[in-house]
PDB file of C-alpha atoms in Angstrom:
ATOM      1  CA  UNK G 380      97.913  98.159 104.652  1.00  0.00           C
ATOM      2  CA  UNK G 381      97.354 101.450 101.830  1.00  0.00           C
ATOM      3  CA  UNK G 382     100.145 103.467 102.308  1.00  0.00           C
ATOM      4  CA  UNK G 383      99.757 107.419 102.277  1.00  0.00           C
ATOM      5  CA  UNK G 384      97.025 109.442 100.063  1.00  0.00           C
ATOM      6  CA  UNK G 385      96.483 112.397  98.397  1.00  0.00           C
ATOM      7  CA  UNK G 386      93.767 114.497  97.196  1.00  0.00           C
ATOM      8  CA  UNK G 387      93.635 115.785  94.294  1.00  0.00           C
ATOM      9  CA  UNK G 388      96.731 114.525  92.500  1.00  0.00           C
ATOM     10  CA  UNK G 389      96.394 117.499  90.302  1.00  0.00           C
ATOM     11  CA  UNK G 390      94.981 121.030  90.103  1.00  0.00           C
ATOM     12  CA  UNK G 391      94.989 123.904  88.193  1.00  0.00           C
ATOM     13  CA  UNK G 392      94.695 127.403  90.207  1.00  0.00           C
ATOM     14  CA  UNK G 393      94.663 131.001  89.267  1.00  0.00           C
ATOM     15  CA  UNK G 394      97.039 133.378  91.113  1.00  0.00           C
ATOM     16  CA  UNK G 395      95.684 134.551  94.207  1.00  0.00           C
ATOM     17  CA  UNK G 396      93.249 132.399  94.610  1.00  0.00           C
ATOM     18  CA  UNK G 397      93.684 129.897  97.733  1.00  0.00           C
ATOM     19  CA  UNK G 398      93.785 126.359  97.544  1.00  0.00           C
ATOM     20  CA  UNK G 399      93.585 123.146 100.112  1.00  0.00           C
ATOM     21  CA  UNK G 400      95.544 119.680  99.960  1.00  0.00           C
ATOM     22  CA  UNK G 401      94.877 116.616 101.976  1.00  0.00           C
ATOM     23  CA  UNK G 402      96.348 113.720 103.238  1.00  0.00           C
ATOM     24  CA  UNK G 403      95.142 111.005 104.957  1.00  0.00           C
ATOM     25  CA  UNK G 404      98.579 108.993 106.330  1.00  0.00           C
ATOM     26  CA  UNK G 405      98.931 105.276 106.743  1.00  0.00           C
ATOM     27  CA  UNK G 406      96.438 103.873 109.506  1.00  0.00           C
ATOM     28  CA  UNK G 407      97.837 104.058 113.011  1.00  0.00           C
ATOM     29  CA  UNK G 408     100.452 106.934 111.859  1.00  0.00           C
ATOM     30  CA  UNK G 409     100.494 109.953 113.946  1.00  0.00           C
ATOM     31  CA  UNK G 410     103.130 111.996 112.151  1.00  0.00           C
ATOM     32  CA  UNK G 411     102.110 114.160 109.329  1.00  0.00           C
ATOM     33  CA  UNK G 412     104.975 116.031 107.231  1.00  0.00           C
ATOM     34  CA  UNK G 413     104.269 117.793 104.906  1.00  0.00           C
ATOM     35  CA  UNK G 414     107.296 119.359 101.642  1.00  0.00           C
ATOM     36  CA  UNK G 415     106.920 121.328  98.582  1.00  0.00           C
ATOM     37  CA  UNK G 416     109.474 119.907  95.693  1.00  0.00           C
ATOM     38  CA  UNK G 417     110.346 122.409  92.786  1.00  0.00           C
ATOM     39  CA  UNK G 418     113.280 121.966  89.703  1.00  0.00           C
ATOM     40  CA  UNK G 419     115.086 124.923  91.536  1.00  0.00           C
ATOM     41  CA  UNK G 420     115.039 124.273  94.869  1.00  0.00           C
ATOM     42  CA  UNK G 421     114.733 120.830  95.707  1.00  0.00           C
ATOM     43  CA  UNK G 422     112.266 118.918  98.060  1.00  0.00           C
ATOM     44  CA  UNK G 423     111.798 121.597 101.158  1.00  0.00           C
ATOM     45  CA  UNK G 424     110.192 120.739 104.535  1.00  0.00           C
ATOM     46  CA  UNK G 425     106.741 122.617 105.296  1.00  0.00           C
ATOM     47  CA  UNK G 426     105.587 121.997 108.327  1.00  0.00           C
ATOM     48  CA  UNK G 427     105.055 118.288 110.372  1.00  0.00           C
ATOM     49  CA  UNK G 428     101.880 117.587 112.840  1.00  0.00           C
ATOM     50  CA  UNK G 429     101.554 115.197 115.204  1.00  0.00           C
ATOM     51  CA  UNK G 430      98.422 114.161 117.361  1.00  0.00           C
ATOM     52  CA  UNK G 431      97.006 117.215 116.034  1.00  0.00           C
ATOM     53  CA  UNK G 432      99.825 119.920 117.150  1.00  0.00           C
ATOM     54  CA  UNK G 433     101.890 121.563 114.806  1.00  0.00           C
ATOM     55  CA  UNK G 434     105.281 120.215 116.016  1.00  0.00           C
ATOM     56  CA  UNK G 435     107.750 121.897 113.305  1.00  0.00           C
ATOM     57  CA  UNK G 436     107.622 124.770 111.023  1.00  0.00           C
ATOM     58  CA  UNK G 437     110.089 125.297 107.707  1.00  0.00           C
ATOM     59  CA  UNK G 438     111.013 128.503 106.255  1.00  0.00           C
ATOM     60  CA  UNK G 439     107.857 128.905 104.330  1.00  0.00           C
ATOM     61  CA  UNK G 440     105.685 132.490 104.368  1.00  0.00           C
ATOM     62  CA  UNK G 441     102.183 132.777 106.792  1.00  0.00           C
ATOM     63  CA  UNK G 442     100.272 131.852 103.359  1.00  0.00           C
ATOM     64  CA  UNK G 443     101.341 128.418 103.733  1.00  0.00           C
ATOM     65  CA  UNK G 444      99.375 126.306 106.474  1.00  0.00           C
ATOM     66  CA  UNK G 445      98.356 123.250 107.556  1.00  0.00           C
ATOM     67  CA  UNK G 446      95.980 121.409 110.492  1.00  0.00           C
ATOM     68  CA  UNK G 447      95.779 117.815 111.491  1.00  0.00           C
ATOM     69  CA  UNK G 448      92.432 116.353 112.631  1.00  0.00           C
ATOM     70  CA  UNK G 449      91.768 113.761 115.312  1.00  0.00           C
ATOM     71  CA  UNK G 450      92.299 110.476 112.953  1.00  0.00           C
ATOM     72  CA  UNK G 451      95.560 111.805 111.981  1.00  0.00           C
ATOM     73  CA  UNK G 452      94.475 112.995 108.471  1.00  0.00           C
ATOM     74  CA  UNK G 453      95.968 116.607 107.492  1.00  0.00           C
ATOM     75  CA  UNK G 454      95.232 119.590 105.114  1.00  0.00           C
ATOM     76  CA  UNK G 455      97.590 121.627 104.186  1.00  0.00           C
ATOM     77  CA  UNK G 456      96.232 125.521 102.477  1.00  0.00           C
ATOM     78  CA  UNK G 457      97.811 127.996 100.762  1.00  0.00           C
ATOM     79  CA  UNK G 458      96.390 131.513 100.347  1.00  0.00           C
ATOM     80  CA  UNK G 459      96.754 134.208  97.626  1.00  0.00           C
ATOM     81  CA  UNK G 460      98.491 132.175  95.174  1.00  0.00           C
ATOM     82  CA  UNK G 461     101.754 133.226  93.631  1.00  0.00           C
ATOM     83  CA  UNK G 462     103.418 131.730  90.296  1.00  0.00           C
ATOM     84  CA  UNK G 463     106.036 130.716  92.390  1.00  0.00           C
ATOM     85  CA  UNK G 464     103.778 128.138  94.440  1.00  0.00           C
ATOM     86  CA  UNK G 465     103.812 126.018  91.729  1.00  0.00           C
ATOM     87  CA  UNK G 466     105.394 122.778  92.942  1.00  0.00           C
ATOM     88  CA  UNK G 467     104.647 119.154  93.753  1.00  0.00           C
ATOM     89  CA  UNK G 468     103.425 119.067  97.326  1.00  0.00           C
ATOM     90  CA  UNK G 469     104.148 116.016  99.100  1.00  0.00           C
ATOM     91  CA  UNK G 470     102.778 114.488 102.473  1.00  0.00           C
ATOM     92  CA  UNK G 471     104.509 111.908 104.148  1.00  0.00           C
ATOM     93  CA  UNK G 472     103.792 109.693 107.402  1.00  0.00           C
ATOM     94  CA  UNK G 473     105.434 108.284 110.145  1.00  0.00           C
ATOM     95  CA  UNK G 474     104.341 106.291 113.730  1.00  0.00           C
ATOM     96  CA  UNK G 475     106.875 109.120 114.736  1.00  0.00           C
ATOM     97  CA  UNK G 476     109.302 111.291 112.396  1.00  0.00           C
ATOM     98  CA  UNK G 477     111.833 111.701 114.458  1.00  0.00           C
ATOM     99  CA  UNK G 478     112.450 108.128 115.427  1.00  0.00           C
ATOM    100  CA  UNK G 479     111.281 105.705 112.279  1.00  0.00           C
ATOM    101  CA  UNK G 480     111.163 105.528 108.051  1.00  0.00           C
ATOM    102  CA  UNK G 481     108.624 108.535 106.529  1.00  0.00           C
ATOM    103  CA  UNK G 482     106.495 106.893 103.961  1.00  0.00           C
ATOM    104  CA  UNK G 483     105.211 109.580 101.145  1.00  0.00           C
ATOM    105  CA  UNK G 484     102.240 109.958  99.541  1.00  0.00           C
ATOM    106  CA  UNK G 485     101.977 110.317  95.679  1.00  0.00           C
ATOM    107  CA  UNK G 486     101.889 113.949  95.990  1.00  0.00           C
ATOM    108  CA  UNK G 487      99.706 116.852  94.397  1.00  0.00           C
ATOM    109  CA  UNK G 488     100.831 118.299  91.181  1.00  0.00           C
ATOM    110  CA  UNK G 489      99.892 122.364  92.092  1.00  0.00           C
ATOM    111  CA  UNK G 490     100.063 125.003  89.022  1.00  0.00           C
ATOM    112  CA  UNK G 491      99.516 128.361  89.288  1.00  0.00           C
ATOM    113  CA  UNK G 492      98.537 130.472  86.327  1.00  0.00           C
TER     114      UNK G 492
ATOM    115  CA  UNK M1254     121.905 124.936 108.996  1.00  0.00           C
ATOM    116  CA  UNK M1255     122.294 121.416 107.753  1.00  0.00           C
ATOM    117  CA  UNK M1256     123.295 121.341 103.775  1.00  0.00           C
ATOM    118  CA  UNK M1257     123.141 118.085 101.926  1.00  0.00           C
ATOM    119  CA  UNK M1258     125.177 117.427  98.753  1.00  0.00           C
ATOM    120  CA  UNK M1259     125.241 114.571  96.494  1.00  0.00           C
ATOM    121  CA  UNK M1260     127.541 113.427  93.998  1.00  0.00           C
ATOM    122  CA  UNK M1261     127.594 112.433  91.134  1.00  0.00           C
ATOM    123  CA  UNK M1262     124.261 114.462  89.943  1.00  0.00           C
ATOM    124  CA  UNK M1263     123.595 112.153  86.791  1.00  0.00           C
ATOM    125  CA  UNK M1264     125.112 108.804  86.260  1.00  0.00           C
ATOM    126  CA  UNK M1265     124.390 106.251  83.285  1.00  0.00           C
ATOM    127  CA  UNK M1266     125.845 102.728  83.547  1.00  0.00           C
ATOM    128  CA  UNK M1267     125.573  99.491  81.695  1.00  0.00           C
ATOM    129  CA  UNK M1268     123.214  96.991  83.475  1.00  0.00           C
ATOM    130  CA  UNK M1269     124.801  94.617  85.796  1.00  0.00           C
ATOM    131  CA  UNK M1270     127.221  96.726  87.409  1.00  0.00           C
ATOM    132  CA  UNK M1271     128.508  97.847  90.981  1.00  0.00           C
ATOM    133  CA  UNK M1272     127.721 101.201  91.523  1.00  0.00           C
ATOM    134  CA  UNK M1273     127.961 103.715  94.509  1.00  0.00           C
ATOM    135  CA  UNK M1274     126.154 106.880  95.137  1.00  0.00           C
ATOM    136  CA  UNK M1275     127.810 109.660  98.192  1.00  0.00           C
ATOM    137  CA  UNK M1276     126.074 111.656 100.157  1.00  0.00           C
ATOM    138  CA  UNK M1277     127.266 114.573 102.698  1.00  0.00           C
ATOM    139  CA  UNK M1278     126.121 116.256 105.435  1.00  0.00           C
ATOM    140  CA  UNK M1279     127.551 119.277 107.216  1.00  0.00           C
ATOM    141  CA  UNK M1280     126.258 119.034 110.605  1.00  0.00           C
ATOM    142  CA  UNK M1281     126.741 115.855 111.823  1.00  0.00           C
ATOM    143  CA  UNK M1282     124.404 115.675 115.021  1.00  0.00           C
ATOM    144  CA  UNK M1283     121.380 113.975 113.001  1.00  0.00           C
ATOM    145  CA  UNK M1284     118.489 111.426 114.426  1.00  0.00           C
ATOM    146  CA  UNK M1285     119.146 109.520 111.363  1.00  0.00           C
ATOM    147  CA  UNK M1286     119.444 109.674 107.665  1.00  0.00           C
ATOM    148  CA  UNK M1287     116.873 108.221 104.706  1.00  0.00           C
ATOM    149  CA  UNK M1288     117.783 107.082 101.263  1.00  0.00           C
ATOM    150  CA  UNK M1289     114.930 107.525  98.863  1.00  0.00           C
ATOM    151  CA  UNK M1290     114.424 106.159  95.448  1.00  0.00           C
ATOM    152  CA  UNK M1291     112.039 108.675  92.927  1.00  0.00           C
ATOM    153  CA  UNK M1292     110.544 107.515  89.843  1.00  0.00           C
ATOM    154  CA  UNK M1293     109.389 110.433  87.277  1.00  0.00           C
ATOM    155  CA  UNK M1294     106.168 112.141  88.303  1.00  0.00           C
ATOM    156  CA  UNK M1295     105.853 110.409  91.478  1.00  0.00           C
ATOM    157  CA  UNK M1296     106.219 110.192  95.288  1.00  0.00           C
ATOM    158  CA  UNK M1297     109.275 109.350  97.226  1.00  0.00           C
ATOM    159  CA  UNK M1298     109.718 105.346  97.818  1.00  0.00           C
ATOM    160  CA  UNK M1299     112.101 105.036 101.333  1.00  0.00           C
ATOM    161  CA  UNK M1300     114.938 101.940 100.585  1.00  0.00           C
ATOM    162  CA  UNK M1301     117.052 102.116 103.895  1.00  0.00           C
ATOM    163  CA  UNK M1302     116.545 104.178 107.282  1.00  0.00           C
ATOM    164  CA  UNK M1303     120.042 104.196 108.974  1.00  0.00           C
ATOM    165  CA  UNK M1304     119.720 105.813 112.787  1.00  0.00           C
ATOM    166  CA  UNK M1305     122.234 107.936 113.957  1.00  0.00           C
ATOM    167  CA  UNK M1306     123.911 104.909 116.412  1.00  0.00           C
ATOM    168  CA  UNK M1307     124.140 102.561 113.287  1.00  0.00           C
ATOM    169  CA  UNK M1308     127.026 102.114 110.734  1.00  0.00           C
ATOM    170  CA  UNK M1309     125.164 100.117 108.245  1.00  0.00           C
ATOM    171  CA  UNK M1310     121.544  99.220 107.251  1.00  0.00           C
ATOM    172  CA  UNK M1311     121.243  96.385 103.618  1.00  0.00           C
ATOM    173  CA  UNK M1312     117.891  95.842 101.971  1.00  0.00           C
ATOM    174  CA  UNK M1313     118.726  93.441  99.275  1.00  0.00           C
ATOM    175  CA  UNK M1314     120.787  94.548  96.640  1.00  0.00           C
ATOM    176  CA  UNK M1315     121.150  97.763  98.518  1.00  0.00           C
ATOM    177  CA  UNK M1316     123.774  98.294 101.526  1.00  0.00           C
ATOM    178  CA  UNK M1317     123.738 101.821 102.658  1.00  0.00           C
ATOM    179  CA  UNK M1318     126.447 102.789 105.186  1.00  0.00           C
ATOM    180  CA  UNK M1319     126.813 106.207 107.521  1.00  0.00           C
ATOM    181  CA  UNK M1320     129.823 107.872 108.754  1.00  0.00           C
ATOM    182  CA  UNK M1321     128.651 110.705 111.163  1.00  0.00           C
ATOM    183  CA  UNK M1322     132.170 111.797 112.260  1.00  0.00           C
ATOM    184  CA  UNK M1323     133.024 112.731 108.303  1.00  0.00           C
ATOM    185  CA  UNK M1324     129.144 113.732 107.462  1.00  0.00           C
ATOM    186  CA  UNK M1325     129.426 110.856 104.568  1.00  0.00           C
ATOM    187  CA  UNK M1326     126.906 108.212 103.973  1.00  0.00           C
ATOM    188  CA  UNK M1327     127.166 105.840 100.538  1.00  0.00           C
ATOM    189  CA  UNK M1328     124.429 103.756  98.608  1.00  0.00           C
ATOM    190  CA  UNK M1329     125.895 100.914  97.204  1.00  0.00           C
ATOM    191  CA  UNK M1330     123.767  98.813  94.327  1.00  0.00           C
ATOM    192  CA  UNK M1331     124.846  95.377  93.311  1.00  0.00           C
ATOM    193  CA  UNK M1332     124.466  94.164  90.221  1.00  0.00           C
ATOM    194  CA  UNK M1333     122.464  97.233  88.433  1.00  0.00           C
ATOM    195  CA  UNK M1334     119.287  96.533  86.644  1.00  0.00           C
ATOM    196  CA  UNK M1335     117.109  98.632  84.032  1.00  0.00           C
ATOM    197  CA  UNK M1336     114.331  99.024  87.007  1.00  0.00           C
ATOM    198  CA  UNK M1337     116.612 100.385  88.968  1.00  0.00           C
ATOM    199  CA  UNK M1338     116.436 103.939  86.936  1.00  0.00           C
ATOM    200  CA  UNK M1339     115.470 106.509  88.901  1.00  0.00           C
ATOM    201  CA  UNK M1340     116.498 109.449  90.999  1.00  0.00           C
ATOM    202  CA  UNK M1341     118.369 108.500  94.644  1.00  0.00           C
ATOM    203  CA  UNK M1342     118.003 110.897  96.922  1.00  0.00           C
ATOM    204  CA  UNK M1343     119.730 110.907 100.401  1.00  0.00           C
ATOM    205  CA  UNK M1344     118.292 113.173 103.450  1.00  0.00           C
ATOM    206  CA  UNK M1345     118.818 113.563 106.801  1.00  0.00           C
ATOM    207  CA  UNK M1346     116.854 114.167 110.145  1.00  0.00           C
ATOM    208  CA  UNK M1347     118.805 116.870 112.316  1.00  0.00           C
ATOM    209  CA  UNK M1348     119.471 116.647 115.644  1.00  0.00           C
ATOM    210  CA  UNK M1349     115.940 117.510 118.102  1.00  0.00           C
ATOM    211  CA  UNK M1350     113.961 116.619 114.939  1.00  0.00           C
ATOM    212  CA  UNK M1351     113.423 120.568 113.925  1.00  0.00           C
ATOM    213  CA  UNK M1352     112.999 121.117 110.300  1.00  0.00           C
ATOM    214  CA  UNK M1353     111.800 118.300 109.168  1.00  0.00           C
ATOM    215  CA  UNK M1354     114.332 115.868 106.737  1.00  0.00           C
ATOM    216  CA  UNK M1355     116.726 117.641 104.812  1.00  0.00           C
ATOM    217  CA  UNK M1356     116.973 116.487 101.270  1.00  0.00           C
ATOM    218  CA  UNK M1357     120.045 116.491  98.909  1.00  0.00           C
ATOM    219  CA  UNK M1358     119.512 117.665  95.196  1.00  0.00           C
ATOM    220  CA  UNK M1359     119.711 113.757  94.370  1.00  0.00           C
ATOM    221  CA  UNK M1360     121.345 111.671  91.580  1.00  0.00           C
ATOM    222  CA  UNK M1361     119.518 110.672  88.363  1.00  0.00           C
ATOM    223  CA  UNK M1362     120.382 106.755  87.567  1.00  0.00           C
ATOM    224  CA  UNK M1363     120.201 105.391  84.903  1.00  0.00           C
ATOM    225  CA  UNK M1364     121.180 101.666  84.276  1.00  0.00           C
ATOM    226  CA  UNK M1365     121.516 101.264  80.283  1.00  0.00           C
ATOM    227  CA  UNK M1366     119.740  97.510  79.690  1.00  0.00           C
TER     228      UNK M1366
END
């Protein structure tokens, strides 16, 4: 079975531009979480979808978003760009996060300049 | 808010030996809790899912244990090996599944061949 994957693994943005991440979950999965992982402050929960509905939020600003389709893949976006965004972003997938193991993707290596 | 602390941040040991990593958890009405293994530059790989109900899940040479009275849980590895470098990271699920896991700072391993 391929486990969890990410597109791009890498990018380079500008600051304020806007950027979108995907993630396409292991087959069958319906969870989608989504984290942001810095030096400073650690691995830090986004936002998790499941069966297309935004289920939980973290304490993240409105630029930071995220929408699930109908085969369970998910984008997450970020808008004006700050320095501070940049991070490794990390999606991982579960049949259903709040009962059973979250597998993560590789993740996407964000910097802003 | 749930807070997740693990000790010791950095460890280096000589291959083959016994070695146990602590985690804690200040609010102890969790779904379950997740240990996590990180290799540099990569995604998170899960080793052991431990539900709330459960005093003990092993994989292996891993046996990781949870005490939710006391907000503990340990990671014991037998017998260290070289591949076994790596950051261990511990993170819990709060109780009604709102805010996704919550990850500890994590401990950097390293098993000296």
């Amino acid at each position: 079975k391929a486990g969890v994957t990410q597109t791009p693994r890498y990018l380079i943005k500008t600051r304020g531009q806007q950027v979108t991440l995907s993630c396409s979950p292991i087959s069958g999965h319906r969870s989608v979480s989504w984290y942001q992982q810095t030096p400073g402050q650690g691995l830090q929960f986004l936002f998790e979808y499941f069966s297309e509905t935004q289920r939980n939020k973290g304490n993240f600003p409105g630029r930071f978003s995220g929408r699930q389709f109908s085969n369970s893949r998910s984008e997450m976006n970020v808008s004006t760009l700050e320095l501070g965004d940049s991070a490794l972003y990390l999606c991982a997938s579960s049949l259903d996060a709040r009962q059973r193991v979250q597998y993560f993707g590789p993740g996407t290596r964000l910097t802003v300049t | 808010k749930q807070e997740v602390t693990q000790i010791p941040a950095a460890l280096s040991v000589p291959e083959g030996e016994n070695l146990v990593l602590n985690c804690s958890f200040t609010d102890s009405a969790i779904y379950n809790l997740q240990w996590f293994r990180q290799d540099p530059g990569k995604g998170l790989t899960s080793l052991l899912l431990i539900q709330s109900s459960q005093r003990e899940q092993t994989s292996g040479r891993l046996n990781a244990s949870l005490d939710k009275s006391s907000g503990r849980s340990t990671l014991y590895i037998a017998a260290s090996q070289p591949g076994d470098s790596a950051t261990y990271l511990c993170a819990v699920l709060a109780g009604g599944g709102a805010d996704g896991l919550t990850f500890g700072k994590g401990t950097h391993l390293i098993i000296q061949p």
